[in-house]
Structures are given as C-alpha cells and as structure tokens.
Short mmCIF file of C-alpha atoms in Angstrom, two decimals:
data_model
loop_
_atom_site.label_atom_id
_atom_site.label_comp_id
_atom_site.label_asym_id
_atom_site.label_seq_id
_atom_site.Cartn_x
_atom_site.Cartn_y
_atom_site.Cartn_z
CA UNK A 1467 -3.12 12.25 -10.55
CA UNK A 1468 0.52 11.64 -9.63
CA UNK A 1469 2.14 8.79 -11.51
CA UNK A 1470 5.01 6.87 -9.88
CA UNK A 1471 7.60 5.17 -12.11
CA UNK A 1472 10.25 2.87 -10.75
CA UNK A 1473 13.53 1.69 -12.35
CA UNK A 1474 14.68 -0.88 -13.07
CA UNK A 1475 11.80 -3.34 -13.21
CA UNK A 1476 14.12 -6.03 -11.88
CA UNK A 1477 17.68 -6.37 -10.78
CA UNK A 1478 19.99 -9.18 -9.72
CA UNK A 1479 22.61 -8.43 -7.10
CA UNK A 1480 25.27 -10.58 -5.47
CA UNK A 1481 24.98 -11.28 -1.76
CA UNK A 1482 26.71 -8.55 0.20
CA UNK A 1483 26.55 -6.10 -2.68
CA UNK A 1484 24.54 -2.88 -2.98
CA UNK A 1485 21.11 -2.76 -4.52
CA UNK A 1486 19.69 0.55 -5.74
CA UNK A 1487 16.09 1.16 -6.81
CA UNK A 1488 14.92 4.41 -8.25
CA UNK A 1489 11.47 6.03 -8.08
CA UNK A 1490 10.29 9.06 -9.96
CA UNK A 1491 7.05 10.96 -9.41
CA UNK A 1492 5.26 12.93 -12.15
CA UNK A 1493 4.84 15.82 -9.72
CA UNK A 1494 6.75 16.92 -6.70
CA UNK A 1495 5.69 15.15 -3.46
CA UNK A 1496 7.51 17.75 -1.32
CA UNK A 1497 5.32 19.90 0.84
CA UNK A 1498 6.99 23.29 1.24
CA UNK A 1499 5.06 24.06 4.41
CA UNK A 1500 6.79 21.33 6.40
CA UNK A 1501 9.64 20.47 4.03
CA UNK A 1502 8.63 16.78 4.02
CA UNK A 1503 8.54 14.43 1.14
CA UNK A 1504 5.37 12.34 1.10
CA UNK A 1505 6.98 9.17 -0.14
CA UNK A 1506 7.08 5.67 1.32
CA UNK A 1507 8.74 2.36 0.43
CA UNK A 1508 7.41 -1.13 0.94
CA UNK A 1509 8.82 -4.62 0.65
CA UNK A 1510 6.70 -7.58 -0.50
CA UNK A 1511 8.15 -11.04 -0.20
CA UNK A 1512 6.67 -13.86 -2.23
CA UNK A 1513 3.29 -14.94 -0.87
CA UNK A 1514 3.25 -12.23 1.81
CA UNK A 1515 1.54 -8.88 2.39
CA UNK A 1516 3.50 -5.71 1.82
CA UNK A 1517 5.61 -4.40 4.66
CA UNK A 1518 6.36 -0.73 5.34
CA UNK A 1519 10.07 0.00 5.23
CA UNK A 1520 10.46 3.78 5.02
CA UNK A 1521 8.26 6.88 5.20
CA UNK A 1522 8.93 10.61 4.71
CA UNK A 1523 11.28 9.35 2.01
CA UNK A 1524 14.11 8.54 4.49
CA UNK A 1525 12.73 7.58 7.91
CA UNK A 1526 13.14 3.94 8.62
CA UNK A 1527 10.18 2.09 10.23
CA UNK A 1528 10.80 0.49 13.55
CA UNK A 1529 12.42 -2.92 13.21
CA UNK A 1530 13.70 -2.33 9.66
CA UNK A 1531 17.40 -3.23 9.35
CA UNK A 1532 19.72 -0.28 8.86
CA UNK A 1533 21.02 -1.67 5.61
CA UNK A 1534 17.81 -0.25 4.12
CA UNK A 1535 17.96 3.54 3.45
CA UNK A 1536 15.90 6.00 1.51
CA UNK A 1537 16.95 9.31 -0.06
CA UNK A 1538 15.84 11.93 -2.51
CA UNK A 1539 13.51 14.92 -2.61
CA UNK A 1540 10.89 16.48 -4.89
CA UNK A 1541 10.38 13.99 -7.74
CA UNK A 1542 13.39 11.67 -7.54
CA UNK A 1543 13.94 9.07 -4.81
CA UNK A 1544 16.10 6.06 -4.15
CA UNK A 1545 15.89 3.01 -1.96
CA UNK A 1546 19.29 1.50 -1.20
CA UNK A 1547 20.05 -1.89 0.30
CA UNK A 1548 23.68 -1.46 1.33
CA UNK A 1549 24.52 -5.15 1.65
CA UNK A 1550 22.01 -7.54 0.07
CA UNK A 1551 20.96 -10.50 2.19
CA UNK A 1552 19.18 -13.64 0.99
CA UNK A 1553 16.05 -12.51 3.00
CA UNK A 1554 15.86 -9.29 0.99
CA UNK A 1555 14.64 -11.13 -2.15
CA UNK A 1556 11.32 -9.40 -2.79
CA UNK A 1557 9.43 -6.84 -4.81
CA UNK A 1558 9.85 -3.25 -3.64
CA UNK A 1559 7.31 -0.51 -4.20
CA UNK A 1560 7.43 3.23 -3.75
CA UNK A 1561 4.20 5.10 -2.92
CA UNK A 1562 3.27 8.78 -2.78
CA UNK A 1563 0.83 9.97 -0.19
CA UNK A 1564 1.05 13.71 -1.04
CA UNK A 1565 -2.13 13.71 -3.05
CA UNK A 1566 -5.29 11.63 -3.33
CA UNK A 1567 -5.31 9.15 -5.01
CA UNK A 1568 -2.26 7.63 -3.32
CA UNK A 1569 -0.22 5.89 -6.00
CA UNK A 1570 2.31 3.06 -6.06
CA UNK A 1571 5.11 2.50 -8.47
CA UNK A 1572 4.94 -0.64 -10.58
CA UNK A 1573 7.44 -2.45 -8.42
CA UNK A 1574 11.03 -3.60 -8.65
CA UNK A 1575 11.92 -7.25 -8.27
CA UNK A 1576 15.22 -7.86 -6.47
CA UNK A 1577 16.90 -11.22 -6.91
CA UNK A 1578 20.19 -12.84 -6.00
CA UNK A 1579 22.81 -13.02 -8.74
CA UNK B 1069 0.32 -5.77 18.36
CA UNK B 1070 -1.84 -4.57 15.49
CA UNK B 1071 -3.71 -7.35 13.64
CA UNK B 1072 -5.90 -6.92 10.60
CA UNK B 1073 -7.91 -9.85 9.34
CA UNK B 1074 -9.77 -9.73 6.07
CA UNK B 1075 -12.60 -12.08 5.09
CA UNK B 1076 -15.33 -12.45 2.50
CA UNK B 1077 -13.34 -13.15 -0.65
CA UNK B 1078 -14.97 -15.77 -2.90
CA UNK B 1079 -15.57 -16.68 -6.52
CA UNK B 1080 -18.37 -14.50 -7.91
CA UNK B 1081 -19.91 -14.07 -11.37
CA UNK B 1082 -19.50 -10.88 -13.42
CA UNK B 1083 -22.14 -8.37 -12.37
CA UNK B 1084 -22.38 -9.89 -8.93
CA UNK B 1085 -21.87 -8.27 -5.49
CA UNK B 1086 -19.70 -9.08 -2.52
CA UNK B 1087 -18.90 -7.55 0.88
CA UNK B 1088 -15.44 -7.78 2.30
CA UNK B 1089 -14.72 -7.29 5.98
CA UNK B 1090 -11.59 -6.44 7.90
CA UNK B 1091 -11.49 -7.08 11.63
CA UNK B 1092 -8.97 -4.95 13.49
CA UNK B 1093 -7.36 -5.58 16.87
CA UNK B 1094 -4.46 -4.17 18.87
CA UNK B 1095 -5.23 -0.54 18.10
CA UNK B 1096 -7.75 2.16 18.89
CA UNK B 1097 -9.57 1.53 15.64
CA UNK B 1098 -11.68 4.69 15.77
CA UNK B 1099 -8.56 6.85 15.77
CA UNK B 1100 -7.22 5.91 12.39
CA UNK B 1101 -8.12 6.18 8.73
CA UNK B 1102 -8.28 2.89 6.94
CA UNK B 1103 -7.88 1.82 3.32
CA UNK B 1104 -8.32 -1.01 0.88
CA UNK B 1105 -5.50 -1.84 -1.54
CA UNK B 1106 -5.73 -4.58 -4.12
CA UNK B 1107 -3.26 -6.72 -6.13
CA UNK B 1108 -4.26 -8.47 -9.27
CA UNK B 1109 -2.56 -11.82 -9.86
CA UNK B 1110 1.09 -11.28 -10.66
CA UNK B 1111 0.64 -7.50 -10.73
CA UNK B 1112 1.51 -4.52 -8.52
CA UNK B 1113 -0.41 -2.71 -5.79
CA UNK B 1114 -3.41 -0.55 -6.57
CA UNK B 1115 -5.14 1.72 -3.99
CA UNK B 1116 -8.88 1.20 -4.04
CA UNK B 1117 -10.51 3.30 -1.32
CA UNK B 1118 -9.97 5.07 1.98
CA UNK B 1119 -12.16 6.24 4.83
CA UNK B 1120 -11.43 8.76 7.60
CA UNK B 1121 -11.35 7.74 11.27
CA UNK B 1122 -14.92 8.92 11.91
CA UNK B 1123 -16.20 7.51 8.60
CA UNK B 1124 -17.42 10.85 7.45
CA UNK B 1125 -15.16 11.14 4.45
CA UNK B 1126 -14.57 8.46 1.80
CA UNK B 1127 -12.29 8.34 -1.21
CA UNK B 1128 -12.28 6.02 -4.23
CA UNK B 1129 -10.11 5.13 -7.20
CA UNK B 1130 -11.77 6.07 -10.50
CA UNK B 1131 -11.75 2.36 -11.45
CA UNK B 1132 -14.24 1.53 -8.63
CA UNK B 1133 -16.13 4.80 -8.12
CA UNK B 1134 -19.84 4.28 -8.22
CA UNK B 1135 -19.51 0.51 -7.79
CA UNK B 1136 -17.71 0.05 -4.46
CA UNK B 1137 -18.56 1.50 -1.05
CA UNK B 1138 -16.24 1.68 1.90
CA UNK B 1139 -17.60 1.87 5.41
CA UNK B 1140 -16.64 1.16 8.97
CA UNK B 1141 -18.26 0.22 12.28
CA UNK B 1142 -16.07 1.62 15.02
CA UNK B 1143 -18.11 -0.11 17.70
CA UNK B 1144 -17.10 -3.44 16.07
CA UNK B 1145 -13.55 -2.46 15.06
CA UNK B 1146 -14.42 -3.51 11.51
CA UNK B 1147 -13.87 -2.07 8.07
CA UNK B 1148 -15.99 -3.04 5.10
CA UNK B 1149 -15.95 -2.92 1.34
CA UNK B 1150 -19.23 -3.36 -0.50
CA UNK B 1151 -18.42 -4.39 -4.09
CA UNK B 1152 -21.18 -4.22 -6.71
CA UNK B 1153 -21.31 -4.74 -10.43
CA UNK B 1154 -18.11 -6.73 -10.27
CA UNK B 1155 -15.93 -7.18 -13.36
CA UNK B 1156 -13.24 -9.62 -14.31
CA UNK B 1157 -10.66 -6.89 -13.82
CA UNK B 1158 -11.69 -6.64 -10.12
CA UNK B 1159 -10.12 -10.07 -9.59
CA UNK B 1160 -7.38 -9.53 -7.01
CA UNK B 1161 -6.23 -10.03 -3.45
CA UNK B 1162 -7.77 -7.25 -1.38
CA UNK B 1163 -5.77 -5.95 1.58
CA UNK B 1164 -7.00 -3.70 4.30
CA UNK B 1165 -4.38 -1.32 5.61
CA UNK B 1166 -4.13 1.13 8.47
CA UNK B 1167 -3.24 4.68 7.44
CA UNK B 1168 -0.95 6.73 9.56
CA UNK B 1169 -2.42 10.19 9.98
CA UNK B 1170 -5.19 11.76 7.98
CA UNK B 1171 -3.15 11.38 4.79
CA UNK B 1172 -0.26 9.05 5.33
CA UNK B 1173 1.46 5.81 4.61
CA UNK B 1174 0.12 2.32 5.15
CA UNK B 1175 1.89 1.04 8.27
CA UNK B 1176 -0.05 -2.15 8.89
CA UNK B 1177 -1.54 -4.62 6.35
CA UNK B 1178 -3.74 -7.59 6.64
CA UNK B 1179 -2.98 -10.95 4.98
CA UNK B 1180 -5.51 -10.26 2.21
CA UNK B 1181 -8.60 -11.95 0.83
CA UNK B 1182 -8.92 -13.27 -2.73
CA UNK B 1183 -11.76 -12.14 -4.90
CA UNK B 1184 -12.26 -13.96 -8.16
CA UNK B 1185 -14.74 -12.60 -10.69
CA UNK B 1186 -15.42 -15.21 -13.36
CA UNK B 1187 -18.27 -17.07 -14.99
#
C-alpha cells in the first residue's frame, strides 16, 4: 500500500503571507502512460466536510481561488496558498488515487499567526 | 447541484450491526463510482470502501474487510454501507463521496453521519 506523509503537521502563517504544505508518497503516483500524477488535495474547515481543491496534482477544481496551487511529481508534492486569508484556516489533506487502497496524508493544520 | 445525504448513524454496542445510507441527487448516480470515507473523532480521513458505477466491483480497507459490505441501488440513487461486528475503533463520522472516473478523486462529499460504538 502507498503511504502518504505530510509536513509539517501544523503551521501558523500571518495574513497575506505564503503557506506551504508538503506531501510525500512512499511510491511514485505518476503514471507513465499518460504522464499524470494521481494526487489530490482537500481542505476541511472546522465542523465541515472535506472539499476538493486540486486534482492531477496541479489542476484547480472549479470555484477554488487561484491563491491555491499544487505542484510536484512522482513522490513529492506541494500545496501553496500564496496569500493566506482568514477563511483558509483549515486542515489540508493530500490523497493518492494511483493505487487501491486510496490513501490520505495525516493532515496539516493551518492557522493564523 | 450534486447533493449527498447520509443517514443511519447511531450509538451501537460493540459487536452490533448498522446500515448507513447515502441518498444522492443532482447527478446521474448510475454513472459514477462511489465511496465511503470515515473520520474518527479528532483524527484524519480514512478510506473505507468503494463500489463501481454498476455495483459489480467492490473494494475494502483491510480494517473493515469481512465485516462491512458496500452496495448501491441505482434505481433509488442510494449508496449503502452494511456494518457488522462493530468495534470501538469503528467510531467515526462516515462520509459518502462521489468518485470521478473509475479510479479518481473524491469531488463531492456528504455532510457525514456519526457512528458511535460503545457499551
């Protein structure tokens, strides 16, 4: 099974500053046949269900603000919030869908400094 | 607009059984794979089970294999999770989620239903 590991577990960022979350998979989630990384990112605000932010590692879901961006390939990925807003306080999860069982990272809690 | 509504979560004793339901609307339900994902109190997300659009193929996490059964009724636009031999560690919010493609990401989530296993 593929294991997903996020870092850090939590971070505090000032409003308007950049937040960076890392995600590492124990095996590559890049499919050579289509050159796509099977990696998604989700946001979960307190008391709410998870919300899809990004899929194929870097494709933003419709309606997601462009301050959210995803990058990386193979086993190492990054979610970046370019200018943190108060409404971005949440836990963020990466997830691989390359192989069954699909697996989530343990989550990264983002707070305001 | 896609809407997923889970129900059936209750307090149940260890060893007991429970069936969760997820009513879907705003989509052609029979065209999509569906999944259950759970979240223990204060913990992260854990995939539980998935079922293909036709219902022919099912997949389970090792932690629930042999105890849980996923199924669907495409005529009723409803997803189910039959949970048997429940354990304290099954205590969680259970979300149903729509899967994009045969093996894809979870693009829509329900609000969740809480299952508590305790004596």
